[in-house]
PDB file of C-alpha atoms in Angstrom:
ATOM      1  CA  VAL C   1     128.658 -18.027 -13.016  1.00 47.00           C
ATOM      2  CA  VAL C   2     129.733 -14.728 -11.808  1.00 48.00           C
ATOM      3  CA  ILE C   3     130.968 -14.783  -8.370  1.00 48.00           C
ATOM      4  CA  LYS C   4     130.512 -11.465  -6.570  1.00 49.00           C
ATOM      5  CA  LYS C   5     133.205 -10.451  -4.268  1.00 50.00           C
ATOM      6  CA  ALA C   6     132.118  -9.607  -0.827  1.00 50.00           C
ATOM      7  CA  ALA C   7     132.446  -5.991  -0.050  1.00 50.00           C
ATOM      8  CA  VAL C   8     135.161  -5.337   2.343  1.00 50.00           C
ATOM      9  CA  LYS C   9     134.164  -2.785   4.977  1.00 50.00           C
ATOM     10  CA  LYS C  10     136.682  -0.118   5.778  1.00 52.00           C
ATOM     11  CA  PRO C  11     137.570   0.204   9.378  1.00 51.00           C
ATOM     12  CA  VAL C  12     135.715   3.139  11.019  1.00 51.00           C
ATOM     13  CA  ALA C  13     138.068   5.687  12.421  1.00 52.00           C
ATOM     14  CA  VAL C  14     137.459   6.124  16.084  1.00 50.00           C
ATOM     15  CA  THR C  15     137.742   9.738  17.266  1.00 52.00           C
ATOM     16  CA  LYS C  16     139.557  10.146  20.472  1.00 55.00           C
ATOM     17  CA  PRO C  17     137.913  12.356  23.012  1.00 51.00           C
ATOM     18  CA  ALA C  18     139.466  15.731  23.500  1.00 53.00           C
ATOM     19  CA  PRO C  19     141.621  15.848  26.506  1.00 53.00           C
ATOM     20  CA  VAL C  20     139.714  17.435  29.384  1.00 52.00           C
ATOM     21  CA  LYS C  21     141.436  20.411  30.800  1.00 55.00           C
ATOM     22  CA  ALA C  22     141.639  20.436  34.477  1.00 53.00           C
ATOM     23  CA  ALA C  23     139.626  23.212  36.083  1.00 51.00           C
ATOM     24  CA  PRO C  24     141.721  26.010  37.473  1.00 52.00           C
ATOM     25  CA  LYS C  25     142.202  25.773  41.108  1.00 57.00           C
ATOM     26  CA  VAL C  26     140.186  28.261  43.058  1.00 49.00           C
ATOM     27  CA  ALA C  27     141.313  29.460  46.383  1.00 51.00           C
ATOM     28  CA  PRO C  28     138.950  28.147  48.979  1.00 52.00           C
ATOM     29  CA  THR C  29     136.580  30.836  50.283  1.00 52.00           C
ATOM     30  CA  LYS C  30     135.812  31.144  53.912  1.00 53.00           C
ATOM     31  CA  PRO C  31     132.289  30.332  54.726  1.00 49.00           C
ATOM     32  CA  ALA C  32     130.209  33.382  55.370  1.00 50.00           C
ATOM     33  CA  ALA C  33     129.427  34.070  58.950  1.00 51.00           C
ATOM     34  CA  ALA C  34     126.050  32.743  59.917  1.00 52.00           C
ATOM     35  CA  PRO C  35     123.409  35.492  60.362  1.00 53.00           C
ATOM     36  CA  VAL C  36     122.800  36.441  63.929  1.00 52.00           C
ATOM     37  CA  LYS C  37     119.258  35.573  64.887  1.00 57.00           C
ATOM     38  CA  PRO C  38     117.452  38.206  67.015  1.00 54.00           C
ATOM     39  CA  VAL C  39     116.987  37.175  70.563  1.00 53.00           C
ATOM     40  CA  PRO C  40     113.226  36.887  71.156  1.00 55.00           C
ATOM     41  CA  VAL C  41     112.007  39.306  73.778  1.00 54.00           C
ATOM     42  CA  ALA C  42     109.763  37.710  76.296  1.00 54.00           C
ATOM     43  CA  LYS C  43     106.255  39.148  76.112  1.00 59.00           C
ATOM     44  CA  PRO C  44     104.624  40.065  79.413  1.00 53.00           C
ATOM     45  CA  ALA C  45     102.174  37.494  80.505  1.00 57.00           C
ATOM     46  CA  PRO C  46      98.607  38.641  79.896  1.00 57.00           C
ATOM     47  CA  ALA C  47      96.768  39.800  82.956  1.00 58.00           C
ATOM     48  CA  PRO C  48      94.198  37.353  84.160  1.00 55.00           C
ATOM     49  CA  LYS C  49      90.756  38.216  82.886  1.00 59.00           C
ATOM     50  CA  LYS C  50      88.348  39.444  85.485  1.00 58.00           C
ATOM     51  CA  ALA C  51      84.936  38.027  85.625  1.00 55.00           C
ATOM     52  CA  PRO C  52      82.433  40.467  84.029  1.00 54.00           C
ATOM     53  CA  THR C  53      80.442  42.369  86.599  1.00 57.00           C
ATOM     54  CA  PRO C  54      76.699  42.066  86.081  1.00 54.00           C
ATOM     55  CA  VAL C  55      75.094  45.196  84.705  1.00 53.00           C
ATOM     56  CA  VAL C  56      72.182  46.375  86.827  1.00 51.00           C
ATOM     57  CA  GLU C  57      69.671  48.434  84.898  1.00 54.00           C
ATOM     58  CA  LYS C  58      68.679  51.543  86.768  1.00 55.00           C
ATOM     59  CA  PRO C  59      65.193  52.860  86.366  1.00 51.00           C
ATOM     60  CA  ALA C  60      65.093  55.754  83.991  1.00 52.00           C
ATOM     61  CA  ALA C  61      65.046  58.981  85.895  1.00 51.00           C
ATOM     62  CA  SER C  62      62.097  61.181  85.092  1.00 52.00           C
ATOM     63  CA  VAL C  63      63.354  64.113  83.153  1.00 49.00           C
ATOM     64  CA  ALA C  64      61.518  67.331  83.764  1.00 52.00           C
ATOM     65  CA  PRO C  65      60.442  69.016  80.552  1.00 53.00           C
ATOM     66  CA  VAL C  66      62.667  71.848  79.604  1.00 49.00           C
ATOM     67  CA  GLU C  67      60.746  75.058  79.591  1.00 53.00           C
ATOM     68  CA  THR C  68      61.468  77.190  76.631  1.00 54.00           C
ATOM     69  CA  SER C  69      62.186  80.686  77.595  1.00 56.00           C
ATOM     70  CA  LYS C  70      59.281  82.873  76.550  1.00 59.00           C
ATOM     71  CA  PRO C  71      59.861  86.471  75.645  1.00 57.00           C
ATOM     72  CA  ALA C  72      58.953  88.746  78.454  1.00 59.00           C
ATOM     73  CA  PRO C  73      55.633  90.455  77.812  1.00 57.00           C
ATOM     74  CA  LYS C  74      55.913  93.994  76.767  1.00 61.00           C
ATOM     75  CA  ALA C  75      54.895  96.488  79.318  1.00 58.00           C
ATOM     76  CA  VAL C  76      51.492  97.806  78.416  1.00 58.00           C
ATOM     77  CA  ALA C  77      50.769 101.331  79.316  1.00 56.00           C
ATOM     78  CA  PRO C  78      47.752 101.563  81.591  1.00 56.00           C
ATOM     79  CA  ALA C  79      44.669 102.514  79.677  1.00 57.00           C
ATOM     80  CA  LYS C  80      43.576 106.016  80.203  1.00 54.00           C
ATOM     81  CA  PRO C  81      40.199 106.258  81.828  1.00 51.00           C
ATOM     82  CA  GLU C  82      37.665 107.222  79.227  1.00 53.00           C
ATOM     83  CA  SER C  83      36.116 110.531  79.832  1.00 50.00           C
ATOM     84  CA  ARG C  84      32.436 109.859  80.318  1.00 58.00           C
ATOM     85  CA  GLN C  85      30.341 111.962  78.058  1.00 60.00           C
ATOM     86  CA  PRO C  86      26.883 112.897  79.248  1.00 64.00           C
ATOM     87  CA  ARG C  87      24.216 110.699  77.702  1.00 82.00           C
ATOM     88  CA  LYS C  88      20.936 111.936  76.423  1.00 91.00           C
ATOM     89  CA  GLU C  89      17.947 111.396  78.647  1.00 94.00           C
ATOM     90  CA  ARG C  90      14.955 109.321  77.648  1.00 95.00           C
ATOM     91  CA  VAL C  91      11.704 111.261  77.519  1.00 96.00           C
ATOM     92  CA  GLN C  92       8.487 109.219  77.556  1.00 97.00           C
ATOM     93  CA  MET C  93       4.903 110.479  77.453  1.00 97.00           C
ATOM     94  CA  GLU C  94       1.548 108.726  77.285  1.00 97.00           C
ATOM     95  CA  PHE C  95      -1.600 110.154  75.721  1.00 96.00           C
ATOM     96  CA  TYR C  96      -5.012 108.508  75.900  1.00 94.00           C
ATOM     97  CA  MET C  97      -6.726 108.514  72.538  1.00 94.00           C
ATOM     98  CA  HIS C  98     -10.396 108.061  71.611  1.00 90.00           C
ATOM     99  CA  SER C  99      -9.643 105.894  68.623  1.00 91.00           C
ATOM    100  CA  SER C 100      -9.415 102.316  67.505  1.00 94.00           C
ATOM    101  CA  PRO C 101      -5.916 100.802  67.652  1.00 95.00           C
ATOM    102  CA  ASN C 102      -5.857 100.139  63.911  1.00 95.00           C
ATOM    103  CA  MET C 103      -6.786 103.692  62.940  1.00 95.00           C
ATOM    104  CA  LEU C 104      -4.232 105.125  65.354  1.00 96.00           C
ATOM    105  CA  TYR C 105      -1.484 102.836  64.065  1.00 97.00           C
ATOM    106  CA  GLU C 106      -2.278 103.869  60.489  1.00 96.00           C
ATOM    107  CA  LEU C 107      -1.655 107.516  61.352  1.00 96.00           C
ATOM    108  CA  ILE C 108       1.716 106.849  63.069  1.00 96.00           C
ATOM    109  CA  SER C 109       3.215 104.354  60.613  1.00 96.00           C
ATOM    110  CA  THR C 110       2.433 105.453  57.036  1.00 96.00           C
ATOM    111  CA  PRO C 111       3.647 108.434  54.985  1.00 96.00           C
ATOM    112  CA  SER C 112       0.071 109.577  54.330  1.00 95.00           C
ATOM    113  CA  GLY C 113      -0.777 109.245  58.026  1.00 96.00           C
ATOM    114  CA  PHE C 114       2.218 111.337  59.157  1.00 97.00           C
ATOM    115  CA  ALA C 115       1.372 113.995  56.561  1.00 96.00           C
ATOM    116  CA  GLU C 116      -1.986 114.567  58.272  1.00 95.00           C
ATOM    117  CA  TRP C 117      -0.655 115.581  61.686  1.00 96.00           C
ATOM    118  CA  TYR C 118       3.168 115.453  62.023  1.00 96.00           C
ATOM    119  CA  CYS C 119       4.682 117.026  58.909  1.00 96.00           C
ATOM    120  CA  GLN C 120       3.798 118.324  55.475  1.00 95.00           C
ATOM    121  CA  ASP C 121       5.158 115.406  53.486  1.00 96.00           C
ATOM    122  CA  VAL C 122       7.220 112.213  53.875  1.00 97.00           C
ATOM    123  CA  ASN C 123       9.694 110.792  51.375  1.00 96.00           C
ATOM    124  CA  VAL C 124      10.329 107.074  51.861  1.00 97.00           C
ATOM    125  CA  ARG C 125      13.156 105.063  50.219  1.00 96.00           C
ATOM    126  CA  GLY C 126      13.449 101.682  51.842  1.00 95.00           C
ATOM    127  CA  ASP C 127      14.179 102.287  55.531  1.00 96.00           C
ATOM    128  CA  LEU C 128      15.143 105.926  54.935  1.00 97.00           C
ATOM    129  CA  TRP C 129      12.271 108.211  55.893  1.00 98.00           C
ATOM    130  CA  THR C 130      12.628 111.960  55.303  1.00 98.00           C
ATOM    131  CA  PHE C 131      10.093 114.127  57.127  1.00 98.00           C
ATOM    132  CA  ILE C 132       9.545 117.415  55.299  1.00 97.00           C
ATOM    133  CA  TRP C 133       8.287 120.770  56.637  1.00 96.00           C
ATOM    134  CA  PRO C 134       8.032 124.075  54.756  1.00 93.00           C
ATOM    135  CA  GLU C 135      11.409 125.338  56.004  1.00 90.00           C
ATOM    136  CA  GLU C 136      13.266 122.185  57.001  1.00 94.00           C
ATOM    137  CA  GLN C 137      13.482 118.429  56.686  1.00 96.00           C
ATOM    138  CA  GLU C 138      14.687 115.619  58.924  1.00 97.00           C
ATOM    139  CA  GLU C 139      16.317 112.423  57.624  1.00 97.00           C
ATOM    140  CA  THR C 140      15.702 109.342  59.734  1.00 98.00           C
ATOM    141  CA  THR C 141      16.104 105.579  59.471  1.00 97.00           C
ATOM    142  CA  MET C 142      13.365 103.200  60.489  1.00 97.00           C
ATOM    143  CA  ILE C 143      15.121 100.795  62.870  1.00 97.00           C
ATOM    144  CA  GLY C 144      12.156  98.868  64.254  1.00 96.00           C
ATOM    145  CA  ARG C 145       8.586  98.018  63.477  1.00 95.00           C
ATOM    146  CA  ARG C 146       5.839  95.723  64.726  1.00 95.00           C
ATOM    147  CA  LEU C 147       2.637  95.789  62.742  1.00 94.00           C
ATOM    148  CA  GLY C 148      -0.308  97.175  64.647  1.00 94.00           C
ATOM    149  CA  GLU C 149       1.817  98.130  67.659  1.00 96.00           C
ATOM    150  CA  VAL C 150       5.020 100.127  67.305  1.00 97.00           C
ATOM    151  CA  ILE C 151       7.359 101.942  64.904  1.00 97.00           C
ATOM    152  CA  ARG C 152      10.809 103.367  65.777  1.00 98.00           C
ATOM    153  CA  PHE C 153      13.143 105.827  64.021  1.00 98.00           C
ATOM    154  CA  HIS C 154      16.716 107.036  64.490  1.00 97.00           C
ATOM    155  CA  ARG C 155      17.680 110.553  63.463  1.00 97.00           C
ATOM    156  CA  ASN C 156      20.593 110.316  61.034  1.00 97.00           C
ATOM    157  CA  SER C 157      22.071 113.585  62.274  1.00 95.00           C
ATOM    158  CA  ASP C 158      22.413 112.171  65.815  1.00 94.00           C
ATOM    159  CA  GLU C 159      25.836 110.541  66.332  1.00 92.00           C
ATOM    160  CA  ASP C 160      24.566 108.631  69.365  1.00 92.00           C
ATOM    161  CA  GLU C 161      23.279 105.417  67.802  1.00 91.00           C
ATOM    162  CA  SER C 162      21.424 104.430  70.968  1.00 92.00           C
ATOM    163  CA  THR C 163      18.921 107.261  70.635  1.00 95.00           C
ATOM    164  CA  PHE C 164      15.586 107.014  68.829  1.00 97.00           C
ATOM    165  CA  PHE C 165      12.033 108.307  68.805  1.00 97.00           C
ATOM    166  CA  GLU C 166       9.170 105.869  68.873  1.00 98.00           C
ATOM    167  CA  PHE C 167       5.393 105.673  68.617  1.00 98.00           C
ATOM    168  CA  ARG C 168       3.669 102.781  70.375  1.00 97.00           C
ATOM    169  CA  VAL C 169      -0.013 101.863  70.551  1.00 97.00           C
ATOM    170  CA  ARG C 170      -0.963 100.483  73.955  1.00 96.00           C
ATOM    171  CA  VAL C 171      -4.335  98.957  74.823  1.00 95.00           C
ATOM    172  CA  ASP C 172      -5.253  98.546  78.461  1.00 93.00           C
ATOM    173  CA  ALA C 173      -6.234  94.948  79.064  1.00 90.00           C
ATOM    174  CA  MET C 174      -8.760  95.869  81.787  1.00 92.00           C
ATOM    175  CA  THR C 175     -10.482  98.944  80.328  1.00 92.00           C
ATOM    176  CA  ASN C 176      -9.627  98.562  76.604  1.00 92.00           C
ATOM    177  CA  GLU C 177      -8.518 102.177  76.607  1.00 94.00           C
ATOM    178  CA  VAL C 178      -6.191 103.080  73.733  1.00 96.00           C
ATOM    179  CA  ALA C 179      -3.113 105.139  74.469  1.00 96.00           C
ATOM    180  CA  LEU C 180      -0.262 106.497  72.369  1.00 97.00           C
ATOM    181  CA  VAL C 181       3.138 106.251  74.047  1.00 97.00           C
ATOM    182  CA  VAL C 182       5.771 108.613  72.592  1.00 98.00           C
ATOM    183  CA  THR C 183       9.444 108.036  73.465  1.00 97.00           C
ATOM    184  CA  ASP C 184      12.257 110.422  72.542  1.00 97.00           C
ATOM    185  CA  HIS C 185      15.786 111.365  73.696  1.00 96.00           C
ATOM    186  CA  GLY C 186      17.393 114.713  74.437  1.00 95.00           C
ATOM    187  CA  TRP C 187      19.934 116.566  76.549  1.00 94.00           C
ATOM    188  CA  PRO C 188      18.853 117.481  80.072  1.00 94.00           C
ATOM    189  CA  HIS C 189      18.277 121.105  79.127  1.00 94.00           C
ATOM    190  CA  GLU C 190      16.106 120.005  76.169  1.00 94.00           C
ATOM    191  CA  VAL C 191      13.686 117.743  78.058  1.00 95.00           C
ATOM    192  CA  GLU C 192      11.075 120.411  78.721  1.00 96.00           C
ATOM    193  CA  SER C 193      11.025 121.676  75.153  1.00 96.00           C
ATOM    194  CA  ILE C 194      10.779 118.102  73.858  1.00 96.00           C
ATOM    195  CA  ARG C 195       7.719 117.455  76.033  1.00 97.00           C
ATOM    196  CA  ASN C 196       6.043 120.666  74.817  1.00 97.00           C
ATOM    197  CA  LEU C 197       6.792 119.835  71.187  1.00 95.00           C
ATOM    198  CA  TRP C 198       5.253 116.376  71.357  1.00 97.00           C
ATOM    199  CA  ALA C 199       2.253 117.608  73.302  1.00 97.00           C
ATOM    200  CA  SER C 200       1.595 120.059  70.474  1.00 96.00           C
ATOM    201  CA  GLN C 201       2.031 117.423  67.789  1.00 96.00           C
ATOM    202  CA  VAL C 202      -0.234 114.888  69.513  1.00 96.00           C
ATOM    203  CA  ALA C 203      -2.892 117.620  69.874  1.00 96.00           C
ATOM    204  CA  ASN C 204      -2.907 117.819  66.077  1.00 95.00           C
ATOM    205  CA  LEU C 205      -3.274 114.037  65.932  1.00 96.00           C
ATOM    206  CA  MET C 206      -6.263 114.148  68.258  1.00 95.00           C
ATOM    207  CA  ARG C 207      -7.967 116.758  66.051  1.00 94.00           C
ATOM    208  CA  VAL C 208      -7.461 114.468  63.023  1.00 94.00           C
ATOM    209  CA  LEU C 209      -9.066 111.603  64.958  1.00 91.00           C
ATOM    210  CA  GLY C 210     -11.955 113.834  65.976  1.00 84.00           C
ATOM    211  CA  ALA C 211     -11.182 113.359  69.632  1.00 57.00           C
TER     212      ALA C 211
END
């Protein structure tokens, strides 16, 4: 029998702690002076609040409309009085005819009728009627007509547009007499010659009618 020897443990070396060096002595420092605190300044006491005054609404004042300044009207020179020109006179004549109204109207309203007693020929283009004589001609415009009663012309050479010459058939309601009424216009010094001219022309018309 083998007897094992018990292992002998070696003593563990104990390490001694390193000697602690004493801390170097420090000269004691004076405590720092305590900071000076600012002295609080007393705030003024707030003024006592006043009670709010009630607001009274005033009625809105009527505002007059502002007138915009209008430019002053320009001065207008007074109109010069128009120089009145003498107007032509109306010449009217009435001739009693021994004829029927229809036959008389035919002679005073158609080119063929005028050619029998008033002129040599008549050229008609629309309302433009040209009365032709051997040595002259007269351009006119028919400005009015009523069948069986009246026909009216304006001489194109006359600048006065209000003038005309007219042939009208008039029948007396009481006696049934037929009359031809001739109306023309002319200057005062021409009135007599105009009457003589139409008297001569109507005499030709009466001869055509056999009166």
